PDB file of C-alpha atoms in Angstrom:
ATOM      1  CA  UNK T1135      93.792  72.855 -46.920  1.00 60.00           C
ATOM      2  CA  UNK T1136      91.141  72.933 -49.721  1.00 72.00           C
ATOM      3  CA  UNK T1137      87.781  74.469 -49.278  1.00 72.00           C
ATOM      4  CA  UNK T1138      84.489  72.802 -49.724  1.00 73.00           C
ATOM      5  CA  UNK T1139      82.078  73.403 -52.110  1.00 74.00           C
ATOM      6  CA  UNK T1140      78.447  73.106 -51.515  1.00 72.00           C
ATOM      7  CA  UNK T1141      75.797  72.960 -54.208  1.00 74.00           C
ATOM      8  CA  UNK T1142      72.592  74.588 -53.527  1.00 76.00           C
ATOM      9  CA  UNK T1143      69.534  72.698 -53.766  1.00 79.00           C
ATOM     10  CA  UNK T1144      66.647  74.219 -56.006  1.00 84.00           C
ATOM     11  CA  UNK T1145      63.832  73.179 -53.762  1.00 83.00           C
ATOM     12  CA  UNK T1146      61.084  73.511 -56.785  1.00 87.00           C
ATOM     13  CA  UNK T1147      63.382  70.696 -57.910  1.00 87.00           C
ATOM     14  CA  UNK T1148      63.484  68.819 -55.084  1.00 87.00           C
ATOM     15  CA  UNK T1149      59.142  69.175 -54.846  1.00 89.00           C
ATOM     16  CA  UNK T1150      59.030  68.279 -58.381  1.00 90.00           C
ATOM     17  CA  UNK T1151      61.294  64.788 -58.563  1.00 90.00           C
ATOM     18  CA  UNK T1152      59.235  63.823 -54.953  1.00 90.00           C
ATOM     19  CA  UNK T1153      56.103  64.110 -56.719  1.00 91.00           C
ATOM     20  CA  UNK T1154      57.100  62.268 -59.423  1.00 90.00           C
ATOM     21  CA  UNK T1155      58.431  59.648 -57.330  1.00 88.00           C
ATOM     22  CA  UNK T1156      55.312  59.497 -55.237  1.00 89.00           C
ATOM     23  CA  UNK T1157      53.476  58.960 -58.353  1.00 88.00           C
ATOM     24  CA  UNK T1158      55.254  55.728 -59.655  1.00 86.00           C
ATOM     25  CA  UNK T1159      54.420  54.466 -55.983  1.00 85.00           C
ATOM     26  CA  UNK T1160      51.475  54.689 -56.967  1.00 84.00           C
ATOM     27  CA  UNK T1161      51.059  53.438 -60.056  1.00 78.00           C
ATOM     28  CA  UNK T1162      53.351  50.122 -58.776  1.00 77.00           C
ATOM     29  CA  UNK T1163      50.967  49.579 -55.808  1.00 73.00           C
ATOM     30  CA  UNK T1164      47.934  49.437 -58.115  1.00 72.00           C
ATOM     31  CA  UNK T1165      50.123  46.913 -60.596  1.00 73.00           C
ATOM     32  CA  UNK T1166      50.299  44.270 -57.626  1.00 73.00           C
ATOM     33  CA  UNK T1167      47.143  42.161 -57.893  1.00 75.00           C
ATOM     34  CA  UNK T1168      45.484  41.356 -54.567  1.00 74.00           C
ATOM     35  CA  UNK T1169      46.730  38.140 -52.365  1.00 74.00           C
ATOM     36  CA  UNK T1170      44.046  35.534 -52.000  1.00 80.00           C
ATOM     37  CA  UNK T1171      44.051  32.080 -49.888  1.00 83.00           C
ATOM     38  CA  UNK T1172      41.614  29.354 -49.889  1.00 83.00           C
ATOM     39  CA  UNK T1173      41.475  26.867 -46.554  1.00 80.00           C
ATOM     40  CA  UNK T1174      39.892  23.529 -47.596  1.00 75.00           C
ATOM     41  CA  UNK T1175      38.429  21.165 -44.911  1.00 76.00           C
ATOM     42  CA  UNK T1176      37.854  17.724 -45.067  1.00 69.00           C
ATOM     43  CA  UNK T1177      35.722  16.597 -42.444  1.00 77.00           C
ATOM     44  CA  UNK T1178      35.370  12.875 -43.478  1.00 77.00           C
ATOM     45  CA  UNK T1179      36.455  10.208 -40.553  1.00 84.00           C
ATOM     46  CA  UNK T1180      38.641   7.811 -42.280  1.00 85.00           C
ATOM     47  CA  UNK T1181      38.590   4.217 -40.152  1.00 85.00           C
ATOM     48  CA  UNK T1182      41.927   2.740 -39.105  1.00 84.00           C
ATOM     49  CA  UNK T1183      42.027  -1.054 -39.482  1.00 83.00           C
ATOM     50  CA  UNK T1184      43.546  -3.042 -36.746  1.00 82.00           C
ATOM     51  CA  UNK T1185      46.552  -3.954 -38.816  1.00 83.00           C
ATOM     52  CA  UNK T1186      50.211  -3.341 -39.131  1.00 83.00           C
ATOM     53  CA  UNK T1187      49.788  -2.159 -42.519  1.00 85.00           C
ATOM     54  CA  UNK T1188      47.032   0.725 -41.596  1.00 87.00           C
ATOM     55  CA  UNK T1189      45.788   2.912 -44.149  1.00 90.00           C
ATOM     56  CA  UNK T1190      47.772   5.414 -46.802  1.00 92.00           C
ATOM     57  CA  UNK T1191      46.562   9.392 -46.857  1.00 90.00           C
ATOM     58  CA  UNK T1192      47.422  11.834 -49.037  1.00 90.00           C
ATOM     59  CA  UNK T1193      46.867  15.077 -48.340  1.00 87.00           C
ATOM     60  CA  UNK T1194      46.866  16.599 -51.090  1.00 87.00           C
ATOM     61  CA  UNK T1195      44.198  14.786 -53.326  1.00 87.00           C
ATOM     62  CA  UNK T1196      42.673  13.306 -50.600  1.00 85.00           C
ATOM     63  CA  UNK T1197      42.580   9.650 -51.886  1.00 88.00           C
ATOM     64  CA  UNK T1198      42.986   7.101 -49.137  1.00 89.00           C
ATOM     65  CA  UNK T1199      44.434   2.915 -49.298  1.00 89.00           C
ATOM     66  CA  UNK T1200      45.406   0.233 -47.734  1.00 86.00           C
ATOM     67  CA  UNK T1201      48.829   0.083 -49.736  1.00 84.00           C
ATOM     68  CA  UNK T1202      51.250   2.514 -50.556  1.00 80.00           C
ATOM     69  CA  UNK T1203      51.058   1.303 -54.112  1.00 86.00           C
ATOM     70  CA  UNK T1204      47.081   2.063 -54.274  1.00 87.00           C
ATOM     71  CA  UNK T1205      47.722   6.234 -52.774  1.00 89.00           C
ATOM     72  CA  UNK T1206      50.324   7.631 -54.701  1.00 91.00           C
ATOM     73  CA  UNK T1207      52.101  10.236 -52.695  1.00 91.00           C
ATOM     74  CA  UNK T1208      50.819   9.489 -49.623  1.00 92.00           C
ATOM     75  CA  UNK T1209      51.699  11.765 -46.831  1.00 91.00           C
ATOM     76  CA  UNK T1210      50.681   9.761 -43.434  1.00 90.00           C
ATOM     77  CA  UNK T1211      50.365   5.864 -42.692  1.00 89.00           C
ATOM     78  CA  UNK T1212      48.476   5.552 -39.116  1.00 88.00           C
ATOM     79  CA  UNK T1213      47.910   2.147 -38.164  1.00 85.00           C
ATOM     80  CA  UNK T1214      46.739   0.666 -35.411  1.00 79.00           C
ATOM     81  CA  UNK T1215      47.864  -3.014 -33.825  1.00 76.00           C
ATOM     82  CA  UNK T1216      47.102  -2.381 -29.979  1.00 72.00           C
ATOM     83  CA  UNK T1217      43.653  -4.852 -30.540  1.00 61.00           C
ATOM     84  CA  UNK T1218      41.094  -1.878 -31.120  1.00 54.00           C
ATOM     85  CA  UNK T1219      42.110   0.542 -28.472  1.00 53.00           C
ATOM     86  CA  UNK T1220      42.606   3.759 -30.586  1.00 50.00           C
TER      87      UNK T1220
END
């Protein structure tokens, strides 16, 4: 059987490398710039025609048609053809 050896532990060492890892915490934290968000509303009623073909929205810019070809990108295409019940 062999005998174990156990290394003793300096603990002005061990203070010393905790300190100096508390202090690039630090100075990472205060690297990382602050998270911002911006929520954008658009308020403006857009009228469906009674047609098949409806109108084109995108989202994104905002720009509104009445064919895919006129709203590049268009994200929704509501359309109404129940005869003006919306």
């Amino acid at each position: 059987m062999t005998s174990q050896k156990f290394l003793s532990i300096d603990p002005n060492t061990v203070n010393a490398r905790l300190g100096l890892c508390a202090v690039a915490l630090v100075g990472t934290a205060a690297a990382i710039p602050a998270a911002t968000a911006t929520v954008i509303v658009n308020n403006t009623p857009i009228p469906i025609p009674q047609t098949v073909g409806g109108v084109y929205i995108n989202f994104l810019t905002g720009g509104t048609g009445g064919s895919a070809g006129a709203v590049p990108g268009w994200d929704l295409n509501p359309y109404n053809s129940n005869g003006g019940s919306q």
